[in-house]
mmCIF file of C-alpha atoms in Angstrom:
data_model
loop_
_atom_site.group_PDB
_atom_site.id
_atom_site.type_symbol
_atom_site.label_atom_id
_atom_site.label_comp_id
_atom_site.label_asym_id
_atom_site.label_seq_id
_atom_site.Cartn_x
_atom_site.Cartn_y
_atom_site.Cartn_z
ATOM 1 C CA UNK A 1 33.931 14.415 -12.395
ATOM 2 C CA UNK A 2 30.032 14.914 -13.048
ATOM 3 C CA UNK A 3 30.554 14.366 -16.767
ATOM 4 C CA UNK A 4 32.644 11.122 -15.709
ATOM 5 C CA UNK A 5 29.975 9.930 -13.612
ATOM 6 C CA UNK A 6 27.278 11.089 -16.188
ATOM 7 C CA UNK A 7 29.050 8.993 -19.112
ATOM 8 C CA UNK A 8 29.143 5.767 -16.571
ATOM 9 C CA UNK A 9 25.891 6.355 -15.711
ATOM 10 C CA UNK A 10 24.501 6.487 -19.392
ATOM 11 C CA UNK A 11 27.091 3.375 -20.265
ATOM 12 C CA UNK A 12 25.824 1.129 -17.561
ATOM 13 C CA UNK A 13 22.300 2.181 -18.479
ATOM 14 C CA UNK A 14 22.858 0.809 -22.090
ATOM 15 C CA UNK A 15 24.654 -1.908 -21.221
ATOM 16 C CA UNK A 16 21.850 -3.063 -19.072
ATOM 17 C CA UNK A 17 23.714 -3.648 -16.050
ATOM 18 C CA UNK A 18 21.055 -3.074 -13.544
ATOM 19 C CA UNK A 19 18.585 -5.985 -13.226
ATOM 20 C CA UNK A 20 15.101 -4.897 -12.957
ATOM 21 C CA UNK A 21 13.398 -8.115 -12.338
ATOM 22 C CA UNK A 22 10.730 -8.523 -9.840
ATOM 23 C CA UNK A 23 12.543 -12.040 -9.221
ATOM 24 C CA UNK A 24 16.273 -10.362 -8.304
ATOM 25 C CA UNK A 25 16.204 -7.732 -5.135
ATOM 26 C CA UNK A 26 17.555 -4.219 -5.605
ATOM 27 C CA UNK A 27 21.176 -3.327 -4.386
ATOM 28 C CA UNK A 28 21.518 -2.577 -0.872
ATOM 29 C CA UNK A 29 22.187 1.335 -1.631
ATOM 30 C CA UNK A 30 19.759 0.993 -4.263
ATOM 31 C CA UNK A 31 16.900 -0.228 -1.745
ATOM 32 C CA UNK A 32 17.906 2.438 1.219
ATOM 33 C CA UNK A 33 17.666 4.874 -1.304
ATOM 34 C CA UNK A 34 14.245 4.472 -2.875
ATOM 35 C CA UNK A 35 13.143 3.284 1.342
ATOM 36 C CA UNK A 36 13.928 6.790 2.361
ATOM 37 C CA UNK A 37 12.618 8.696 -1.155
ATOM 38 C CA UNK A 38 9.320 6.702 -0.969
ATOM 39 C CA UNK A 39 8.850 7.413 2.998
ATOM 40 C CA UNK A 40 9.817 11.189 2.850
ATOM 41 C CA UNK A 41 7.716 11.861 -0.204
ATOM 42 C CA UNK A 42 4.575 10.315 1.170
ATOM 43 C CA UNK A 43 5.484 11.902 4.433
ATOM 44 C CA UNK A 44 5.415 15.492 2.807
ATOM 45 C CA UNK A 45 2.646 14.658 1.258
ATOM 46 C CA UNK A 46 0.279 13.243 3.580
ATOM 47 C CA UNK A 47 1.128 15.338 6.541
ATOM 48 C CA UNK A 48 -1.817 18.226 5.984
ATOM 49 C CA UNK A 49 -4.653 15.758 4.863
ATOM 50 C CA UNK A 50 -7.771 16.154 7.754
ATOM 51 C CA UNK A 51 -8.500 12.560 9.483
ATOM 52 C CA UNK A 52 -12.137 12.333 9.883
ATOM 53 C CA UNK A 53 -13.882 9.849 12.453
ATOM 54 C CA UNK A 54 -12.905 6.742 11.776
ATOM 55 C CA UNK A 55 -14.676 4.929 14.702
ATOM 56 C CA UNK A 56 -17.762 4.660 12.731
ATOM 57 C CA UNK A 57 -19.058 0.755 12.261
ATOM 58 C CA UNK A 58 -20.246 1.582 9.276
ATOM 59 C CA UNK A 59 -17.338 3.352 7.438
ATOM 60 C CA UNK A 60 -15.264 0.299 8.853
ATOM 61 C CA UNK A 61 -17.499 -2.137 7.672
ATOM 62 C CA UNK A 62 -17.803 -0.407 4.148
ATOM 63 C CA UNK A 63 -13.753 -0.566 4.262
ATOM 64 C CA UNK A 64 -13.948 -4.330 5.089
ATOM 65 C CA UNK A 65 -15.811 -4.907 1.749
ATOM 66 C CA UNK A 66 -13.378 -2.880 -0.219
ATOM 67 C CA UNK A 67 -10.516 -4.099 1.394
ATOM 68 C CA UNK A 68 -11.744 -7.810 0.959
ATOM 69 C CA UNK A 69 -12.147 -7.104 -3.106
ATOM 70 C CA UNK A 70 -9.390 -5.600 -3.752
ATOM 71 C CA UNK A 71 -6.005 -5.686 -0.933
ATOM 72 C CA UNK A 72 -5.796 -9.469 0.187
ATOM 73 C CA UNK A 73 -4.096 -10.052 -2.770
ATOM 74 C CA UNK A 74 -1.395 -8.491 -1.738
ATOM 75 C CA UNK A 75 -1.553 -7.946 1.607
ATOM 76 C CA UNK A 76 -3.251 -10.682 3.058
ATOM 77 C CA UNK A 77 -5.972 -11.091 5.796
ATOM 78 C CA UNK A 78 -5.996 -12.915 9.131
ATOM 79 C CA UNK A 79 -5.886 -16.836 8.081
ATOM 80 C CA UNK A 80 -3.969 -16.372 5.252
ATOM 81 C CA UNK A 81 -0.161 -17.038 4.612
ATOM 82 C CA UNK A 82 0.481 -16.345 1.171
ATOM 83 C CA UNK A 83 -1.144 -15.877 -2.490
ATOM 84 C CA UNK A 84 -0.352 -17.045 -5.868
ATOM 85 C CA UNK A 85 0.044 -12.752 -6.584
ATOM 86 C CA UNK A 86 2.074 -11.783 -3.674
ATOM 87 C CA UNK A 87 4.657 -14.456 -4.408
ATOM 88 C CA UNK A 88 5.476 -13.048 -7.449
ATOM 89 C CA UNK A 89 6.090 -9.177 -6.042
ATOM 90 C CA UNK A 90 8.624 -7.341 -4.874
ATOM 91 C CA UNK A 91 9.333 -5.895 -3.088
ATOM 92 C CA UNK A 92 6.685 -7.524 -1.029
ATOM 93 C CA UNK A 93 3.592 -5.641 0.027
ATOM 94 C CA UNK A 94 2.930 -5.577 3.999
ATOM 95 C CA UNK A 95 0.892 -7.946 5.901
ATOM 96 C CA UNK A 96 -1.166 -5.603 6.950
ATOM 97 C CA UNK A 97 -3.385 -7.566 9.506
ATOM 98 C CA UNK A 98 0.209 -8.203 11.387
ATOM 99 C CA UNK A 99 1.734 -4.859 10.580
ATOM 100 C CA UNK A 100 -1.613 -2.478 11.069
ATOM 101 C CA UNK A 101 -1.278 1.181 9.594
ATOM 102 C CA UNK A 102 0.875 4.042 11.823
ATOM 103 C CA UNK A 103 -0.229 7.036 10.681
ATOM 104 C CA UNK A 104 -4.094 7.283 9.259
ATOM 105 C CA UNK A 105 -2.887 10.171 6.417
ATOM 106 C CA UNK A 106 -0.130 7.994 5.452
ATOM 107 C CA UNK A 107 -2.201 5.424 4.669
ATOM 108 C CA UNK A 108 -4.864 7.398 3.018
ATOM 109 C CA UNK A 109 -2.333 8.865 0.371
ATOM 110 C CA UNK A 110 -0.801 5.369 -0.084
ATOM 111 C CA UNK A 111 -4.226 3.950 -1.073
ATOM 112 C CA UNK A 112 -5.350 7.125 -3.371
ATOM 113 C CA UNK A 113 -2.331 7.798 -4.765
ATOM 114 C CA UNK A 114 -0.633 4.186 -5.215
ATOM 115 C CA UNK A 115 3.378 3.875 -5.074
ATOM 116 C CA UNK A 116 5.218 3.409 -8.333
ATOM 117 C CA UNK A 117 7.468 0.711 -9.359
ATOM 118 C CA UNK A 118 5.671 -1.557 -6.381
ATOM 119 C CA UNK A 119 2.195 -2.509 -7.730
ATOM 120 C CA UNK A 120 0.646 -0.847 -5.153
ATOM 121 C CA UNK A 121 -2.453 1.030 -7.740
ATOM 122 C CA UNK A 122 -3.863 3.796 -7.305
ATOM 123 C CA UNK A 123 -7.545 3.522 -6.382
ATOM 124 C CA UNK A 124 -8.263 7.372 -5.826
ATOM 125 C CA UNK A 125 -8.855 6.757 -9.931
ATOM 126 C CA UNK A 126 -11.590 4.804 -9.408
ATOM 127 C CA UNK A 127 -13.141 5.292 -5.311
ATOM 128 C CA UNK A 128 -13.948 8.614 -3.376
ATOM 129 C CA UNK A 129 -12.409 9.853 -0.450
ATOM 130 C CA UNK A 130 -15.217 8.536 1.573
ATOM 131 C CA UNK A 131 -14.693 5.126 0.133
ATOM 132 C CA UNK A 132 -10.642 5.588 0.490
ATOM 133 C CA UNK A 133 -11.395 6.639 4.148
ATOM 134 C CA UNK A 134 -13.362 3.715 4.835
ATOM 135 C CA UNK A 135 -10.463 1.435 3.922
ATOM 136 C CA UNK A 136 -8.230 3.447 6.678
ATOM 137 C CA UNK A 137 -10.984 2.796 9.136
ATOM 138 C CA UNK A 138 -11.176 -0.784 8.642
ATOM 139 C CA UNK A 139 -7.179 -0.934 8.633
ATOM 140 C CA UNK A 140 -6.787 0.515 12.142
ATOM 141 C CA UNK A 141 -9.452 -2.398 13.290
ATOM 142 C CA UNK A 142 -7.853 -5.365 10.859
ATOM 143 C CA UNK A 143 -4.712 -6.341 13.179
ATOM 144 C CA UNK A 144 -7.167 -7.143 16.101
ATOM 145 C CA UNK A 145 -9.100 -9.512 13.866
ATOM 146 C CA UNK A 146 -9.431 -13.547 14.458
ATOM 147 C CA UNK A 147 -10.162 -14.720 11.039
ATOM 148 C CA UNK A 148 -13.432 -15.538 11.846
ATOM 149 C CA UNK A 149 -14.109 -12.032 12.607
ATOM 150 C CA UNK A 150 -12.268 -10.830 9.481
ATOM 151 C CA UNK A 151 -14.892 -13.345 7.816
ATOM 152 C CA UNK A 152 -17.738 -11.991 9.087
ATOM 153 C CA UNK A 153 -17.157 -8.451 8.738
ATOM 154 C CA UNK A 154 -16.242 -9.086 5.138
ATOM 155 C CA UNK A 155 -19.083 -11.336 4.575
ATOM 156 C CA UNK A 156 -21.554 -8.690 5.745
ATOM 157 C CA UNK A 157 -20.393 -5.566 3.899
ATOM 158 C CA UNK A 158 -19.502 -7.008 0.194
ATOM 159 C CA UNK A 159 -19.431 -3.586 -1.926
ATOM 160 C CA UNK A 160 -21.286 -2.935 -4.981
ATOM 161 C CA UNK A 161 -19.429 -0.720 -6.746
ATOM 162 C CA UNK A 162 -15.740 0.878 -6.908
ATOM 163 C CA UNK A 163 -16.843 4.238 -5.193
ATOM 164 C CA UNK A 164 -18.165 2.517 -1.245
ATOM 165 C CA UNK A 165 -21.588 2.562 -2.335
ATOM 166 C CA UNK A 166 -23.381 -1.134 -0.655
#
């Protein structure tokens, strides 16, 4: 039976029968499986990182100038519906000023470590922990924005450089 399913694996492989398109969703198994592989994995992962404060105005204002650069993108802020980039993803990112973050860790090993196969990058190549932390911060504050606030936070706090440094 395994070498059975192991030859119609390696046949529909070469036969390219799976579409992997950004433009054509996943199978229904396919999708539930990769849901619950991604969300265990970061789960495991994420569950001993250390939370520091994230109540600090500045660290969330440093994360408002990071996030500003280099999420809306994909995941929006408050006034916006769309973007040229997210229409073209899938699956699609979050809207993270509607959906806010759950768990601070998870969200912290998400941005370091990036997700494959979902264009989500990983920017622990290229910003500290600090600077990754700062991001969280500002997350747990951006669903309570008016985009006027989300403007003026972001206005104020522009970043210099990739590692949180204004």
């Amino acid at each position: 039976v395994i070498v059975i399913l192991l030859a119609a694996t390696g046949a529909a492989i070469e036969m390219g029968l799976y579409n992997v398109a950004a433009d054509h969703p996943h199978w229904r198994v396919t999708r539930q499986l990769l849901t619950q592989v991604r969300e265990r994995s970061i789960e495991v992962r994420s569950q001993n990182l250390t939370v520091p404060d994230l109540s600090a105005p500045q660290l969330v204002a440093t994360g408002a100038g990071h996030y500003a650069e280099m999420c809306t993108g994909c995941h929006l802020a408050p006034g916006m519906d769309s973007s040229e980039l997210r229409e073209g993803l899938y699956p699609k990112p979050p809207v993270l000023y509607k959906t806010g973050i759950d768990d601070p860790r998870e969200a912290f090993w998400i941005i370091k470590h990036g997700i494959k196969m979902t264009a989500m990058p990983a920017w622990g190549k290229s910003h500290s922990d600090q600077a990754i932390w700062a991001i969280v911060a500002f997350l747990k504050k951006l669903p309570s924005m008016t985009p006027a606030q989300y403007q003026t936070i972001t206005a104020k706090s522009q970043t210099k450089d990739g590692d949180g440094q204004d």
